[in-house]
CSV table of C-alpha atoms in Angstrom, one decimal:
chain,number,residue,atom,x,y,z
A,1,MET,CA,175.8,133.6,26.2
A,2,GLU,CA,173.2,136.2,27.0
A,3,TYR,CA,175.8,139.0,27.2
A,4,LEU,CA,177.0,137.9,23.7
A,5,GLU,CA,173.6,137.8,22.2
A,6,ALA,CA,172.4,141.0,23.7
A,7,GLU,CA,175.6,142.8,22.5
A,8,TYR,CA,175.3,141.3,19.0
A,9,TYR,CA,171.7,142.3,18.4
A,10,THR,CA,172.2,145.7,20.0
A,11,MET,CA,175.1,146.5,17.7
A,12,GLY,CA,173.2,145.1,14.7
A,13,VAL,CA,170.1,147.2,15.3
A,14,ALA,CA,172.3,150.3,15.8
A,15,LYS,CA,174.1,149.7,12.4
A,16,ALA,CA,172.4,151.9,9.9
A,17,GLY,CA,171.2,150.1,6.8
A,18,LEU,CA,172.2,146.6,7.9
A,19,ILE,CA,168.7,145.3,8.7
A,20,PRO,CA,165.9,146.0,6.3
A,21,THR,CA,163.2,148.2,7.7
A,22,GLY,CA,159.7,146.8,8.5
A,23,LYS,CA,159.2,143.3,9.8
A,24,PRO,CA,162.9,142.3,9.7
A,25,LEU,CA,164.1,145.3,11.8
A,26,GLY,CA,161.0,144.8,14.1
A,27,ALA,CA,161.9,141.1,14.7
A,28,ILE,CA,165.6,141.7,15.4
A,29,THR,CA,164.7,144.7,17.7
A,30,THR,CA,162.3,142.4,19.6
A,31,ILE,CA,164.9,139.7,20.0
A,32,ARG,CA,167.4,142.3,21.1
A,33,ASP,CA,165.0,143.4,23.8
A,34,HIS,CA,164.5,139.8,24.9
A,35,GLU,CA,168.3,139.2,25.2
A,36,VAL,CA,168.8,142.4,27.2
A,37,ALA,CA,165.9,141.3,29.5
A,38,HIS,CA,167.6,138.0,29.9
A,39,VAL,CA,170.9,139.6,30.9
A,40,ASN,CA,169.3,141.9,33.5
A,41,PHE,CA,167.1,139.1,34.8
A,42,LEU,CA,170.1,136.7,35.3
A,43,LYS,CA,172.1,139.5,37.0
A,44,GLN,CA,169.3,140.0,39.4
A,45,VAL,CA,168.9,136.3,40.1
A,46,LEU,CA,172.6,135.6,40.5
A,47,GLY,CA,173.3,138.7,42.6
A,48,SER,CA,176.9,138.9,43.6
A,49,LYS,CA,177.6,135.8,41.6
A,50,ALA,CA,176.7,137.6,38.3
A,51,VAL,CA,179.7,138.1,36.1
A,52,SER,CA,180.7,141.3,34.2
A,53,LYS,CA,180.2,141.6,30.5
A,54,PRO,CA,183.3,140.4,28.6
A,55,THR,CA,184.7,141.7,25.3
A,56,PHE,CA,183.7,139.8,22.2
A,57,ASP,CA,185.2,139.1,18.8
A,58,PHE,CA,182.2,138.5,16.7
A,59,THR,CA,184.3,137.6,13.7
A,60,ALA,CA,185.3,134.3,15.4
A,61,GLY,CA,189.0,134.9,14.6
A,62,GLY,CA,188.3,136.5,11.3
A,63,THR,CA,185.9,133.9,10.0
A,64,PHE,CA,182.9,136.3,9.7
A,65,GLY,CA,184.4,139.6,8.8
A,66,ASN,CA,181.3,141.1,7.3
A,67,PHE,CA,178.7,140.3,9.8
A,68,PHE,CA,177.8,144.0,10.4
A,69,SER,CA,177.9,144.9,6.7
A,70,ASP,CA,176.1,142.0,5.1
A,71,TYR,CA,172.6,141.2,6.3
A,72,ASP,CA,172.7,137.5,5.3
A,73,THR,CA,176.0,137.0,7.2
A,74,PHE,CA,174.4,138.8,10.2
A,75,LEU,CA,171.5,136.4,10.2
A,76,ALA,CA,173.7,133.3,9.7
A,77,VAL,CA,175.8,134.2,12.7
A,78,ALA,CA,172.7,135.0,14.7
A,79,GLN,CA,171.4,131.5,13.8
A,80,ALA,CA,174.6,129.9,15.1
A,81,PHE,CA,174.3,131.8,18.4
A,82,GLU,CA,170.6,131.0,18.9
A,83,ASP,CA,171.0,127.3,18.0
A,84,THR,CA,173.9,127.2,20.5
A,85,GLY,CA,171.9,128.9,23.2
A,86,VAL,CA,169.1,126.4,23.0
A,87,ARG,CA,171.5,123.5,23.3
A,88,ALA,CA,173.6,125.1,26.1
A,89,TYR,CA,170.6,125.8,28.3
A,90,LYS,CA,169.4,122.3,27.9
A,91,GLY,CA,172.8,120.9,28.7
A,92,GLN,CA,172.9,122.8,32.0
A,93,ALA,CA,169.5,121.6,33.2
A,94,GLY,CA,170.8,118.4,34.9
A,95,ILE,CA,173.6,120.3,36.5
A,96,LEU,CA,171.3,122.9,38.0
A,97,LEU,CA,168.9,120.4,39.6
A,98,GLY,CA,170.2,121.3,43.0
A,99,ASN,CA,169.6,125.0,42.5
A,100,ARG,CA,165.9,125.4,41.9
A,101,VAL,CA,166.0,129.2,41.5
A,102,VAL,CA,168.6,129.2,38.8
A,103,LEU,CA,167.1,126.1,37.1
A,104,THR,CA,163.8,127.8,36.9
A,105,ALA,CA,165.4,130.9,35.4
A,106,ALA,CA,167.3,128.8,32.8
A,107,LEU,CA,164.2,126.9,31.7
A,108,GLN,CA,162.2,130.1,31.4
A,109,ILE,CA,164.9,131.4,29.0
A,110,HIS,CA,165.4,128.1,27.2
A,111,SER,CA,162.0,128.1,25.5
A,112,VAL,CA,162.4,131.7,24.3
A,113,GLU,CA,165.8,131.0,22.9
A,114,ALA,CA,164.2,128.1,20.9
A,115,ARG,CA,161.6,130.5,19.5
A,116,HIS,CA,164.4,132.9,18.5
A,117,ALA,CA,166.3,130.1,16.8
A,118,SER,CA,163.2,129.1,14.8
A,119,HIS,CA,162.4,132.7,13.8
A,120,ILE,CA,165.9,133.5,12.7
A,121,ARG,CA,165.9,130.3,10.6
A,122,GLN,CA,162.7,131.3,8.9
A,123,MET,CA,164.0,134.8,8.3
A,124,ARG,CA,167.0,133.2,6.5
A,125,ARG,CA,164.7,131.0,4.5
A,126,ALA,CA,162.7,134.0,3.4
A,127,ARG,CA,165.9,135.5,2.0
A,128,GLY,CA,166.3,132.6,-0.4
A,129,GLY,CA,169.6,131.8,-2.0
A,130,GLY,CA,171.7,129.3,0.0
A,131,ALA,CA,169.2,129.4,2.9
A,132,ALA,CA,166.2,128.8,0.7
A,133,ASN,CA,165.7,125.3,2.1
A,134,GLN,CA,166.4,126.2,5.7
A,135,LYS,CA,163.8,124.7,8.2
A,136,PRO,CA,162.7,126.2,11.5
A,137,TRP,CA,164.2,123.1,13.2
A,138,ILE,CA,167.5,121.3,13.0
A,139,THR,CA,167.7,118.3,10.7
A,140,GLY,CA,170.7,115.9,11.1
A,141,SER,CA,173.9,117.7,12.0
A,142,ASN,CA,174.9,121.0,10.4
A,143,ASP,CA,172.0,122.0,8.3
A,144,SER,CA,172.7,125.7,8.5
A,145,GLY,CA,174.1,126.2,5.0
A,146,ILE,CA,176.8,128.3,6.7
A,147,GLY,CA,179.6,125.8,6.2
A,148,ALA,CA,181.9,123.5,8.1
A,149,VAL,CA,183.0,126.4,10.3
A,150,VAL,CA,179.9,125.9,12.5
A,151,ASP,CA,180.0,122.1,12.5
A,152,PRO,CA,180.8,122.1,16.3
A,153,VAL,CA,177.6,124.0,17.0
A,154,TYR,CA,175.6,121.1,15.5
A,155,ALA,CA,177.8,118.1,16.5
A,156,GLY,CA,175.7,115.3,17.9
A,157,GLU,CA,172.4,116.6,16.5
A,158,ASN,CA,172.3,113.6,14.1
A,159,ASN,CA,171.6,111.3,17.1
A,160,VAL,CA,168.6,109.0,16.5
A,161,THR,CA,168.7,107.1,19.8
A,162,GLN,CA,166.8,108.5,22.8
A,163,ALA,CA,166.7,106.8,26.2
A,164,GLY,CA,168.2,103.7,24.5
A,165,VAL,CA,165.5,103.6,21.8
A,166,ASP,CA,166.4,103.9,18.2
A,167,ILE,CA,163.7,106.2,17.0
A,168,THR,CA,164.0,105.0,13.3
A,169,THR,CA,162.8,101.6,14.4
A,170,LEU,CA,159.5,103.0,15.6
A,171,PRO,CA,156.4,103.0,13.4
A,172,GLY,CA,155.5,106.3,11.8
A,173,ALA,CA,152.5,107.6,9.8
A,174,SER,CA,153.6,105.5,6.9
A,175,GLY,CA,156.4,103.0,7.5
A,176,LYS,CA,159.2,103.5,10.0
A,177,ILE,CA,160.1,107.0,11.3
A,178,SER,CA,162.7,108.5,9.0
A,179,THR,CA,166.2,109.5,10.1
A,180,ASN,CA,165.4,113.2,9.3
A,181,ALA,CA,162.2,113.0,11.4
A,182,ALA,CA,164.1,111.3,14.2
A,183,THR,CA,166.7,114.0,14.4
A,184,GLN,CA,164.1,116.8,14.1
A,185,SER,CA,162.0,115.4,16.9
A,186,PHE,CA,164.6,115.7,19.6
A,187,ASP,CA,167.1,118.4,20.6
A,188,GLU,CA,170.6,117.4,21.8
A,189,PRO,CA,172.1,119.3,24.7
A,190,LEU,CA,175.7,120.7,24.8
A,191,THR,CA,177.1,118.9,27.9
A,192,GLU,CA,180.4,118.1,29.4
A,193,ALA,CA,180.0,114.5,28.1
A,194,PHE,CA,180.2,115.9,24.5
A,195,PHE,CA,183.7,117.3,25.2
A,196,ALA,CA,184.8,114.1,26.9
A,197,ARG,CA,183.9,112.2,23.7
A,198,ASN,CA,185.3,114.9,21.4
A,199,PRO,CA,188.3,116.6,23.0
A,200,GLU,CA,189.5,117.9,19.6
A,201,GLN,CA,186.4,120.1,19.5
A,202,ASP,CA,187.4,122.1,22.6
A,203,ASP,CA,189.3,125.0,21.0
A,204,ARG,CA,186.7,125.4,18.2
A,205,TYR,CA,183.9,125.6,20.8
A,206,LEU,CA,185.8,128.3,22.7
A,207,ASN,CA,186.4,130.2,19.6
A,208,LYS,CA,182.7,130.2,19.0
A,209,TYR,CA,182.1,131.4,22.6
A,210,ILE,CA,180.4,128.2,23.7
A,211,ARG,CA,180.9,127.4,27.4
A,212,GLN,CA,182.5,124.2,28.5
A,213,GLY,CA,183.7,122.7,31.8
A,214,LEU,CA,186.9,123.9,33.5
A,215,SER,CA,188.0,120.2,33.8
A,216,PHE,CA,188.7,120.2,30.1
A,217,LEU,CA,191.0,123.2,30.3
A,218,GLN,CA,193.0,121.1,32.7
A,219,ASP,CA,192.9,118.1,30.4
A,220,GLU,CA,196.2,117.5,28.7
A,221,ARG,CA,194.4,116.8,25.4
A,222,PHE,CA,193.2,120.5,25.4
A,223,ASP,CA,195.6,122.7,23.5
A,224,LYS,CA,195.4,126.1,25.2
A,225,SER,CA,197.7,127.6,22.6
A,226,LYS,CA,194.8,127.4,20.1
A,227,LEU,CA,192.7,129.9,22.1
A,228,ALA,CA,191.8,132.9,20.0
A,229,LYS,CA,193.9,135.9,20.7
A,230,THR,CA,191.0,137.8,22.2
A,231,SER,CA,189.0,137.9,25.4
A,232,LEU,CA,187.0,134.7,26.0
A,233,PHE,CA,184.5,134.3,28.8
A,234,PHE,CA,182.7,131.2,29.8
A,235,THR,CA,181.2,129.3,32.8
A,236,SER,CA,182.1,125.9,34.0
A,237,CYS,CA,179.8,122.9,33.6
A,238,ASP,CA,181.4,121.4,36.7
A,239,GLU,CA,180.9,124.6,38.8
A,240,PRO,CA,178.0,126.6,37.1
A,241,GLU,CA,178.2,129.2,39.8
A,242,LYS,CA,181.7,130.2,38.8
A,243,SER,CA,182.9,131.9,35.6
A,244,TYR,CA,186.3,132.1,34.0
A,245,HIS,CA,188.0,134.7,31.8
A,246,TYR,CA,190.8,133.8,29.3
A,247,LYS,CA,192.6,136.6,27.5
A,248,ASN,CA,195.5,135.9,25.0
A,249,GLY,CA,195.6,132.3,26.1
A,250,SER,CA,196.0,132.9,29.8
A,251,GLN,CA,193.4,132.7,32.6
A,252,GLN,CA,192.7,136.1,34.1
C-alpha cells in the first residue's frame, strides 16, 4: 500500500499543471514525502523480508482514465487510497500482535494515514461540486461521492454495533445517538473476516490494490480469471511476513 501511495503522489506532484500551486501543491507534496518515508521506514524495519516495488495500474482497469489530467479525479482516487490505508492497517493490528516491532511500525503509520485521509477529504470539500458535502470522516458506507466503483473500499463502514453494543441505543446529547454519529465514531478494519463474509468482493478488492489473505485465492469461490490484466501485488493476512505477486492472472 505504501509503495502504491508513494508512487501515486510522486507522479502527481511531477505532473505539471495538475495540482494548483500554493496550499494544494504544498499539501500533496507533504503527503508524498510522508509516503516515501513510510516506504523507506518499512524497508528498513522488514530488512530482507521487504518486497520490491510492483508495477501499478492506477486506472483500476480503465475506471479512472483521467486521474493525472483532472485534479478532482486525482483527489478522488487519493481519497480512496487513503481511506483504504487506514482500514488496512487497522485490520492487520490483531495479526501483528506477535511481532511487536512490525506492530509498532504499523500503528505509527496508521494514525498518519488517518490524517492524510481527513485532509484529502477536506481538500475535496473545498473544491465544491459533487464533493461539497464531503466530511473529514466516513459516514455510513460509501460517502465519497465517487460512485459505486469504490463501494468495496467502504463496505462494512455502516456498522453500528461495537463489542456487541448497538451504539444507536445509547443516550446522546439529545435523544439516542444517531446512525450517522454511530458510524462516524468508529472505524471498521479491513480483515480476512470481511472476505469470508463477502467472497464476491474479492476480485474488486484486488483490482483496487487492497491486500487480502492468500487463503481466499485458494477458495473455490474466488474467480482468478477476474484478476485485472496487470501486475498486482499484495500481502497475506494469514502470513503478513510474506508477499505475493500476480501478473496476468497467474502467481509469479
